[in-house]
mmCIF file of N, CA and C in Angstrom:
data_model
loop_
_atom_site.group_PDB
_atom_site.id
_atom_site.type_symbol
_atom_site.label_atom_id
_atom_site.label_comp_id
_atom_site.label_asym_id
_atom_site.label_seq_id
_atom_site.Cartn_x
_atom_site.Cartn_y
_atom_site.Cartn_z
ATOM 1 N N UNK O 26 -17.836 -20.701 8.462
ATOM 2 C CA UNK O 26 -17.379 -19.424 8.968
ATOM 3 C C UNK O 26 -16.235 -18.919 8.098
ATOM 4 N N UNK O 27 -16.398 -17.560 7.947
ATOM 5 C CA UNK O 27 -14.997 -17.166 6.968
ATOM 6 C C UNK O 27 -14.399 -16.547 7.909
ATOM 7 N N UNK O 28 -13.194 -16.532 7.186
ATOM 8 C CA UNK O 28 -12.183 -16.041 8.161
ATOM 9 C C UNK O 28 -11.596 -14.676 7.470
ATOM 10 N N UNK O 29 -11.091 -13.851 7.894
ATOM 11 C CA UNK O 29 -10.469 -13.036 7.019
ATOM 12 C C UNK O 29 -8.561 -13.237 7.048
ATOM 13 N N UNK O 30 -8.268 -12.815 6.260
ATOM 14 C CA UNK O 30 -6.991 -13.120 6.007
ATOM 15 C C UNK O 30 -6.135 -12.050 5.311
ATOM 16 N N UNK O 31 -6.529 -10.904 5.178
ATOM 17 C CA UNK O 31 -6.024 -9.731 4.888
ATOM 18 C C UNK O 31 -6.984 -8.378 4.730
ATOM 19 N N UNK O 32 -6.229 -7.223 4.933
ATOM 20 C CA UNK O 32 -7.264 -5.980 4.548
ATOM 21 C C UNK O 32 -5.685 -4.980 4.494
ATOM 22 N N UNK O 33 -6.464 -4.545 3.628
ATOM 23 C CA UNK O 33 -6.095 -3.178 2.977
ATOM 24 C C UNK O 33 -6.976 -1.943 3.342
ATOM 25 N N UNK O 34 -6.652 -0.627 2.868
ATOM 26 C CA UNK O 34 -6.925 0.708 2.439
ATOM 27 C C UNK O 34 -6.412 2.051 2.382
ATOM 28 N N UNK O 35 -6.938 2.728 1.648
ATOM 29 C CA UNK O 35 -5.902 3.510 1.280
ATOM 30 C C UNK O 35 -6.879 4.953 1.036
ATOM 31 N N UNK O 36 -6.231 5.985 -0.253
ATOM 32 C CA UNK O 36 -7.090 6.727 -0.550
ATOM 33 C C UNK O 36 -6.655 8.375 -0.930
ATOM 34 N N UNK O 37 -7.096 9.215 -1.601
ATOM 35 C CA UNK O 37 -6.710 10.454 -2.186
ATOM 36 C C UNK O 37 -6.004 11.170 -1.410
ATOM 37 N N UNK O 38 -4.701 11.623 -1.466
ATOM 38 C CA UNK O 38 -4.711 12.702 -0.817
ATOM 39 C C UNK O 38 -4.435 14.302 -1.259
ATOM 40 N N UNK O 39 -4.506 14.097 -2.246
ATOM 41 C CA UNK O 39 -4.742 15.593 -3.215
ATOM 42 C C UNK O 39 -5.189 14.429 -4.872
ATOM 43 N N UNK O 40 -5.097 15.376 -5.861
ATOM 44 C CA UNK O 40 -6.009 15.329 -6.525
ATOM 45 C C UNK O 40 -5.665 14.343 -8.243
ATOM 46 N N UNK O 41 -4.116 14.111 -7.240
ATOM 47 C CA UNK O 41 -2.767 13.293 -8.173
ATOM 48 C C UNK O 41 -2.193 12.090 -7.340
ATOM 49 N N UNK O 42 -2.711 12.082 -5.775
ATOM 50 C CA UNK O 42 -2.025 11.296 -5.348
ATOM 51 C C UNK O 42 -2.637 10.892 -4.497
ATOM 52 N N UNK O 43 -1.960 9.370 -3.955
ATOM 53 C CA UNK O 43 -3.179 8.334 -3.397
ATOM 54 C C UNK O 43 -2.056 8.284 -2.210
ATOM 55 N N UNK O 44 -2.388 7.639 -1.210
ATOM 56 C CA UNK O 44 -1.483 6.844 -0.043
ATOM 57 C C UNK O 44 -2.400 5.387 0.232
ATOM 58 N N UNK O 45 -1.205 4.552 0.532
ATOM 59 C CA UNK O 45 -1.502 3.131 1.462
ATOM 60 C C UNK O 45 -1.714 3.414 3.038
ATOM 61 N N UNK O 46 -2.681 3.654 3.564
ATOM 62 C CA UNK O 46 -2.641 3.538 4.983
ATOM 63 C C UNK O 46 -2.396 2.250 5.837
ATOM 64 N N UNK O 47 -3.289 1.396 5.351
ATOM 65 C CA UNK O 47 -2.812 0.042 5.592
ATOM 66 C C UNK O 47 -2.937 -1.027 4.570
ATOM 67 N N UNK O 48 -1.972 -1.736 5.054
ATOM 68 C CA UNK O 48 -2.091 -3.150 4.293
ATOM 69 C C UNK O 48 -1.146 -4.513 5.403
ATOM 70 N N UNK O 49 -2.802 -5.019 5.683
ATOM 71 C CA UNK O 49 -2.445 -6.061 6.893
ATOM 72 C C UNK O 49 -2.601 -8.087 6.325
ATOM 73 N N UNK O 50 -1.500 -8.487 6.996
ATOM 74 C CA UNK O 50 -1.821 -9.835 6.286
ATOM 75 C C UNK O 50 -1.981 -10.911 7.451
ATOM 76 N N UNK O 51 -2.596 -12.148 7.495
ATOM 77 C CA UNK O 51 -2.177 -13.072 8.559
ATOM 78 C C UNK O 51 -0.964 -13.861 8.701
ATOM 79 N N UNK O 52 0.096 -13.610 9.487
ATOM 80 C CA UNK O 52 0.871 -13.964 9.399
ATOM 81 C C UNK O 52 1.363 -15.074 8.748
ATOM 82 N N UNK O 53 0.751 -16.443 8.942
ATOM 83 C CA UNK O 53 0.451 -17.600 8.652
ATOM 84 C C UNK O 53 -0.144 -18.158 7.265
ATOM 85 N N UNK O 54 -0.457 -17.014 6.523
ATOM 86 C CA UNK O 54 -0.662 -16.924 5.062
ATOM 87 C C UNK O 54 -0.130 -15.882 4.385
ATOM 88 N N UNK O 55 1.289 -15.395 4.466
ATOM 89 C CA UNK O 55 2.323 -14.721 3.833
ATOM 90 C C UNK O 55 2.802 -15.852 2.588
ATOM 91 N N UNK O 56 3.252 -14.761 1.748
ATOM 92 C CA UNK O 56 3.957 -15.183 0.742
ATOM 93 C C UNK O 56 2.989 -16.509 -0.166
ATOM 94 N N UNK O 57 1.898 -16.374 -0.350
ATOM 95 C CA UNK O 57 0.699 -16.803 -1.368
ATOM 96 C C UNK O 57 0.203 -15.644 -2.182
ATOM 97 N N UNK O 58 0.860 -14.681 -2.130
ATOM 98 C CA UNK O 58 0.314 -13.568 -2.783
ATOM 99 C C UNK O 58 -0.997 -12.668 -3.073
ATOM 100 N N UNK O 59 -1.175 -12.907 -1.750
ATOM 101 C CA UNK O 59 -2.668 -12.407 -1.181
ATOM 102 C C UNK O 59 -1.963 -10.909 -0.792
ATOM 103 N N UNK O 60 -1.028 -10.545 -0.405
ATOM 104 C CA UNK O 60 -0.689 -9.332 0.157
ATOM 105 C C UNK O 60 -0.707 -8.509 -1.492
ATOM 106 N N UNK O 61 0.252 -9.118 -2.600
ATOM 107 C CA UNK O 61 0.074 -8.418 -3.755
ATOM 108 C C UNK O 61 -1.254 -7.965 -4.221
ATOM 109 N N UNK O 62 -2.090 -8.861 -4.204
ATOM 110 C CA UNK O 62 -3.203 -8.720 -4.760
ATOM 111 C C UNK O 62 -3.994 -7.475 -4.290
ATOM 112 N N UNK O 63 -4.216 -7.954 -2.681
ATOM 113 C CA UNK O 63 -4.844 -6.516 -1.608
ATOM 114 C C UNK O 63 -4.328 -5.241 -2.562
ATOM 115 N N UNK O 64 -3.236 -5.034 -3.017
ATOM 116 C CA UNK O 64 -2.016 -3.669 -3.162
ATOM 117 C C UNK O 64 -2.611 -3.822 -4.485
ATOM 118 N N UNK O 65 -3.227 -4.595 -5.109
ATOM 119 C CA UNK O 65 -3.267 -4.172 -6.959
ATOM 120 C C UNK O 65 -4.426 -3.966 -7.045
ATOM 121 N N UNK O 66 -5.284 -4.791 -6.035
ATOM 122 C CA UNK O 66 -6.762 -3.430 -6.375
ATOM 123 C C UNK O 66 -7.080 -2.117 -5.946
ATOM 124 N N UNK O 67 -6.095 -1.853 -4.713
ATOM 125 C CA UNK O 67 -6.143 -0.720 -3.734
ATOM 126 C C UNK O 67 -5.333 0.294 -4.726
ATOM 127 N N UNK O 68 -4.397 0.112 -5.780
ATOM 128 C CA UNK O 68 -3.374 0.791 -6.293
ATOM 129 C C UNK O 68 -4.498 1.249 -7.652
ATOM 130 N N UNK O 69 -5.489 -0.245 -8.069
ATOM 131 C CA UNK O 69 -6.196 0.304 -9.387
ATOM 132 C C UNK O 69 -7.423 1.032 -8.844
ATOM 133 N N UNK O 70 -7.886 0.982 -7.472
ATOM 134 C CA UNK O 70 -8.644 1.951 -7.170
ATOM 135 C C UNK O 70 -8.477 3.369 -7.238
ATOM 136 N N UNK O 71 -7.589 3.662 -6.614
ATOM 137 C CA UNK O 71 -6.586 4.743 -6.725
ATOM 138 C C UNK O 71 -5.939 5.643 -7.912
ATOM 139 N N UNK O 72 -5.587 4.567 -8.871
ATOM 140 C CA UNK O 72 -5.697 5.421 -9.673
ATOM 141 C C UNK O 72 -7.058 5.534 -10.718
ATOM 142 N N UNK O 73 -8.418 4.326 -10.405
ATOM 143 C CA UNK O 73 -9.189 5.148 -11.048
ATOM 144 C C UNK O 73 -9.819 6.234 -10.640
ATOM 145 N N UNK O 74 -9.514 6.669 -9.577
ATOM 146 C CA UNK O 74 -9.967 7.873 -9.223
ATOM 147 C C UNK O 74 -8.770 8.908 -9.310
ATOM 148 N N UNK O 75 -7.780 8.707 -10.304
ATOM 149 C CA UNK O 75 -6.876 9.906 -10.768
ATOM 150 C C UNK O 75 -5.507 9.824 -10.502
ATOM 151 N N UNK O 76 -5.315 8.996 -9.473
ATOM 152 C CA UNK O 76 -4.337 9.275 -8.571
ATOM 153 C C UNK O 76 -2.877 8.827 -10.020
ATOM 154 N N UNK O 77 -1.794 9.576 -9.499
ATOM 155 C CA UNK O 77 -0.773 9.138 -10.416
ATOM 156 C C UNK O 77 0.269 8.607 -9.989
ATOM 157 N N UNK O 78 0.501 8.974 -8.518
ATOM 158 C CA UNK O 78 1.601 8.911 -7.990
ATOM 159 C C UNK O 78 1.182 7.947 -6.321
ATOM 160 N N UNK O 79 1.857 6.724 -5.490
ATOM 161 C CA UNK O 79 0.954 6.571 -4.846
ATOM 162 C C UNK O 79 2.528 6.586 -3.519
ATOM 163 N N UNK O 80 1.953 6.552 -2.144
ATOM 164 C CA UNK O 80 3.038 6.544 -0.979
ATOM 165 C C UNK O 80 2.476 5.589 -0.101
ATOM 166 N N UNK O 81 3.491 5.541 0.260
ATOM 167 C CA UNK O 81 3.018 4.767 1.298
ATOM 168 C C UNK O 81 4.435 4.837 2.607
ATOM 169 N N UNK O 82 3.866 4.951 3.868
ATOM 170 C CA UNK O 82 4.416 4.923 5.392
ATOM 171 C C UNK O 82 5.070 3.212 5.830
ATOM 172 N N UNK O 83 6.189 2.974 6.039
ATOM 173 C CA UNK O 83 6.519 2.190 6.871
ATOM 174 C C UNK O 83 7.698 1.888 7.816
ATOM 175 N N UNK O 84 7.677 1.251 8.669
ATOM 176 C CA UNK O 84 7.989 1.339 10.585
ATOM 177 C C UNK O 84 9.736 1.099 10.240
ATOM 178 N N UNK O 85 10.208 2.009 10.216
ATOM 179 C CA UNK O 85 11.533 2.040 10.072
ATOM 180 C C UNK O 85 12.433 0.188 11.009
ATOM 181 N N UNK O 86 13.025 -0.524 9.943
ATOM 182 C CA UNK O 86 13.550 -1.825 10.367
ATOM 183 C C UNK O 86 12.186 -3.319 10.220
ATOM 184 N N UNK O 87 10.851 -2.671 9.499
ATOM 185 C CA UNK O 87 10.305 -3.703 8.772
ATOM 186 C C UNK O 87 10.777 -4.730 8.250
ATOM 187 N N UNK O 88 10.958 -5.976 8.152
ATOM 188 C CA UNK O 88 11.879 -6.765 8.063
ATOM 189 C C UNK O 88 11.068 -7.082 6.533
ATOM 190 N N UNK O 89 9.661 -6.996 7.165
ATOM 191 C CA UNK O 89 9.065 -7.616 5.783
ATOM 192 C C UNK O 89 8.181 -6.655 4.947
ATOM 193 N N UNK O 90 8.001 -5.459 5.910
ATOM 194 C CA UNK O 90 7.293 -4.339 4.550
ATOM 195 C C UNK O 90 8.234 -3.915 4.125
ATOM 196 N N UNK O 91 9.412 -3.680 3.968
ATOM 197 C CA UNK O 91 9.780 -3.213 3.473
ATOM 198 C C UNK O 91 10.492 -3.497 2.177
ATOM 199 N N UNK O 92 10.986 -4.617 1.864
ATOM 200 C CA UNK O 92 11.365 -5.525 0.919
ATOM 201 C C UNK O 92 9.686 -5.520 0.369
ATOM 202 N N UNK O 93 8.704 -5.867 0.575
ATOM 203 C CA UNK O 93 7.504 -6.238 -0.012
ATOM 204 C C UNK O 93 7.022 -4.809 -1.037
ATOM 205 N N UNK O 94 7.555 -3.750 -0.295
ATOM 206 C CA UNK O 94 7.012 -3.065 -1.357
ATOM 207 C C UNK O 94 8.181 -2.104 -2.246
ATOM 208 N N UNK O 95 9.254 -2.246 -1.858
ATOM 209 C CA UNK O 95 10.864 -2.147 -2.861
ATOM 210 C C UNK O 95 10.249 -2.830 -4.201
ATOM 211 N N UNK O 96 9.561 -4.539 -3.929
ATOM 212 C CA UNK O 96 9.446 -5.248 -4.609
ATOM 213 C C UNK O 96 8.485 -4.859 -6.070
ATOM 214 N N UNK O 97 7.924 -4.027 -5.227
ATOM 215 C CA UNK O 97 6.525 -3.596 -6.077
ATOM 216 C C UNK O 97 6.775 -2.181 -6.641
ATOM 217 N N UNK O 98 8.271 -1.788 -6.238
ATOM 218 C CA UNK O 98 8.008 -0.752 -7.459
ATOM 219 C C UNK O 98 8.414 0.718 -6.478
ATOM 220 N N UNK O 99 8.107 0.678 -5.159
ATOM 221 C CA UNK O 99 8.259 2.086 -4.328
ATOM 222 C C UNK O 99 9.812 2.348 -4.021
ATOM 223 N N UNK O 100 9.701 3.364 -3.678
ATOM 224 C CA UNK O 100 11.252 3.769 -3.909
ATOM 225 C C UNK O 100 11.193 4.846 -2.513
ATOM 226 N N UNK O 101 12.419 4.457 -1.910
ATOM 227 C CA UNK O 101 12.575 5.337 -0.387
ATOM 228 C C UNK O 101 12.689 6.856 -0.662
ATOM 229 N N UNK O 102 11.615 7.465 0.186
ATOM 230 C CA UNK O 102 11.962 9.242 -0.115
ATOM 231 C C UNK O 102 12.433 10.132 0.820
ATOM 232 N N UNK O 103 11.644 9.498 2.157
ATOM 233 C CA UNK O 103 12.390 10.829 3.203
ATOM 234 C C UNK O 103 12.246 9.476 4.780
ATOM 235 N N UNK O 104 12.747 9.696 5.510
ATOM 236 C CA UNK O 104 12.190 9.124 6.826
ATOM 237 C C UNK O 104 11.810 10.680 8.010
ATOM 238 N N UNK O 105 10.918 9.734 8.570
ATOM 239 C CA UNK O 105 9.973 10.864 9.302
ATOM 240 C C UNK O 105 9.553 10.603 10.541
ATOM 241 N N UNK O 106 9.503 11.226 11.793
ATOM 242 C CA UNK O 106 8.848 10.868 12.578
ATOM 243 C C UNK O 106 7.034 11.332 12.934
ATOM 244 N N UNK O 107 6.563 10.529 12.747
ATOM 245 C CA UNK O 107 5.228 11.067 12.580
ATOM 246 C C UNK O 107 4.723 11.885 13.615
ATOM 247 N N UNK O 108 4.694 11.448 14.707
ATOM 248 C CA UNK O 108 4.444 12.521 15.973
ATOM 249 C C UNK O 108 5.181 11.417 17.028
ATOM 250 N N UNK O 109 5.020 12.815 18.138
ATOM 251 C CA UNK O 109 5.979 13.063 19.240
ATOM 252 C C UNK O 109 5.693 11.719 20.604
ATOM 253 N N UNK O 110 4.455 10.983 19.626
ATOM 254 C CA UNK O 110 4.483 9.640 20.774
ATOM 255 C C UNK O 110 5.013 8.585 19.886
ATOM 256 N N UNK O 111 5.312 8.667 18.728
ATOM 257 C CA UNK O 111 5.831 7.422 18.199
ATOM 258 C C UNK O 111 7.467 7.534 18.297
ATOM 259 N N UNK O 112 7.729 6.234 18.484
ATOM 260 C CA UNK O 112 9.153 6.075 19.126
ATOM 261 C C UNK O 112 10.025 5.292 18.048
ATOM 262 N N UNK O 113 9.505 5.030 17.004
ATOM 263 C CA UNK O 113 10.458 4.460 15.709
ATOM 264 C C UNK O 113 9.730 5.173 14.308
ATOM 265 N N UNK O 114 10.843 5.578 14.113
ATOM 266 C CA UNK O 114 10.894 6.074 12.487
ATOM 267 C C UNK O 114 10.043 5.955 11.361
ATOM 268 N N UNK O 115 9.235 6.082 10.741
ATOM 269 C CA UNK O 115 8.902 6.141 9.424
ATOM 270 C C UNK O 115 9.845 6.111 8.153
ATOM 271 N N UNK O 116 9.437 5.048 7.312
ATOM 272 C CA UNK O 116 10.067 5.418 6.010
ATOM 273 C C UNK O 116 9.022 5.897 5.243
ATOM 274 N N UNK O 117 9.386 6.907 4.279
ATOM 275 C CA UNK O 117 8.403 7.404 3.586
ATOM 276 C C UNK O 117 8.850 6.606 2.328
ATOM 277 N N UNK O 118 7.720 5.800 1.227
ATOM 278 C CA UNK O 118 8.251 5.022 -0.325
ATOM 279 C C UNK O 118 7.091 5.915 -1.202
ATOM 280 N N UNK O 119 7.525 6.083 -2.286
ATOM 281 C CA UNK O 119 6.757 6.056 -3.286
ATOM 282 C C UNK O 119 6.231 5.753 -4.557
ATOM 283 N N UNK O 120 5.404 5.589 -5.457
ATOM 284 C CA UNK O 120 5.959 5.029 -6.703
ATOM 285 C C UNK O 120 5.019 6.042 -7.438
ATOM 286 N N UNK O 121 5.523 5.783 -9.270
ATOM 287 C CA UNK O 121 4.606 6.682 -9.805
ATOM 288 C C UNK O 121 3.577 5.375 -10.393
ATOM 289 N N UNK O 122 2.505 5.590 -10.603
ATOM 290 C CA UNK O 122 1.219 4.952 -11.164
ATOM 291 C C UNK O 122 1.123 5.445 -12.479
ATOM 292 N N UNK O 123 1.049 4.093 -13.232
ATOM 293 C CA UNK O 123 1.071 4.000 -14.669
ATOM 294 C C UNK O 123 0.096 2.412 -14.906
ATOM 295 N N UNK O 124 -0.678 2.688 -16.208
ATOM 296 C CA UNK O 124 -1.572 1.555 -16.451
ATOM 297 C C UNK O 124 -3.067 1.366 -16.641
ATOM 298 N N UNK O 125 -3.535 0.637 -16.321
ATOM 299 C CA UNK O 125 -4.904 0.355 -16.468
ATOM 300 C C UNK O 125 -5.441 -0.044 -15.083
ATOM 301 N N UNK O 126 -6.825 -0.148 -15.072
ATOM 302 C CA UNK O 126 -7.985 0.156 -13.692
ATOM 303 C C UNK O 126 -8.254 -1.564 -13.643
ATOM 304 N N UNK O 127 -7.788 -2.643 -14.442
ATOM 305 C CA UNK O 127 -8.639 -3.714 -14.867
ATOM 306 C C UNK O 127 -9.221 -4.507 -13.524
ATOM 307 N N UNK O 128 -7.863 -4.801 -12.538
ATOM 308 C CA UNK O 128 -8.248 -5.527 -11.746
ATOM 309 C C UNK O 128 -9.030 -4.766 -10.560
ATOM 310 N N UNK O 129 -9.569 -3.692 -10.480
ATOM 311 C CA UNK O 129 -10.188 -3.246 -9.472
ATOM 312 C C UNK O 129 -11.833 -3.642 -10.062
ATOM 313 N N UNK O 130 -11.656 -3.239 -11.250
ATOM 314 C CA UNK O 130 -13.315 -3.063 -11.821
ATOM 315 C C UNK O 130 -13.398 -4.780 -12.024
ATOM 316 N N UNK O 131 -12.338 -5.458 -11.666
ATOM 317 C CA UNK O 131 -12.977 -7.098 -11.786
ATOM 318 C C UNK O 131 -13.249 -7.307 -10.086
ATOM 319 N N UNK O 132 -12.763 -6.677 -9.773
ATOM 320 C CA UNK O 132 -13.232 -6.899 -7.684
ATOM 321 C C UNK O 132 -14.347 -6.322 -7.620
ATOM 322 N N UNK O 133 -15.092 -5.697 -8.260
ATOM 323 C CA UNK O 133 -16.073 -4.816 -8.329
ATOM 324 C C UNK O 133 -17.218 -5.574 -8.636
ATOM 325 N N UNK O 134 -16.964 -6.739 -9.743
ATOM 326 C CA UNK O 134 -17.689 -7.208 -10.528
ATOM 327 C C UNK O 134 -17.923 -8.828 -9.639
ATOM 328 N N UNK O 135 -16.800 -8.737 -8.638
ATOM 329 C CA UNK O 135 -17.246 -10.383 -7.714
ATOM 330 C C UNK O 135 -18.339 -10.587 -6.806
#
């Protein structure tokens, strides 16, 4: 039986820029670098379909998204409340996308 142990996705939202909607890990297999990985094919997907610039949403006082993706390069832009039933903050991060497609078109190829 397999188990799953992470998921991602993401995707265009104009014609330069991508967003992370999610990126989920099992608790219990953090920090093996399965969370990076999810984020480097989702990021080379993204930009092979153009994207240059990518964002991503997270839960204002993340203890651990938020350091995880400082780490990777995103940079804090605005905080937000998304709508009028959510009761903690948004941080908005972003980064710009620069590079090559390699490791997506090798997930492609498994």
């Amino acid at each position: 039986m397999e188990t799953v142990i992470g998921a991602g996705g993401g995707g265009l939202v104009s014609e330069s820029s991508a967003e992370i909607y999610v990126l989920y890990m099992d608790p219990d297999r953090r920090s093996e670098g399965i969370g990076s990985q999810i984020l480097e094919v989702l990021t080379d997907q993204q930009r092979a379909f153009g994207a240059k610039e990518q964002w991503v949403s997270v839960a204002k006082g993340n203890a651990l998204g938020i350091p995880f993706y400082e780490k990777k390069g995103f940079v804090f832009d605005s905080e937000e409340v998304e709508n009028e039933h959510n009761e903690v903050p948004v941080l908005r991060y972003k980064r710009r996308l620069e590079g090559n497609t390699s490791s997506y078109f090798q997930f492609l190829d498994m």
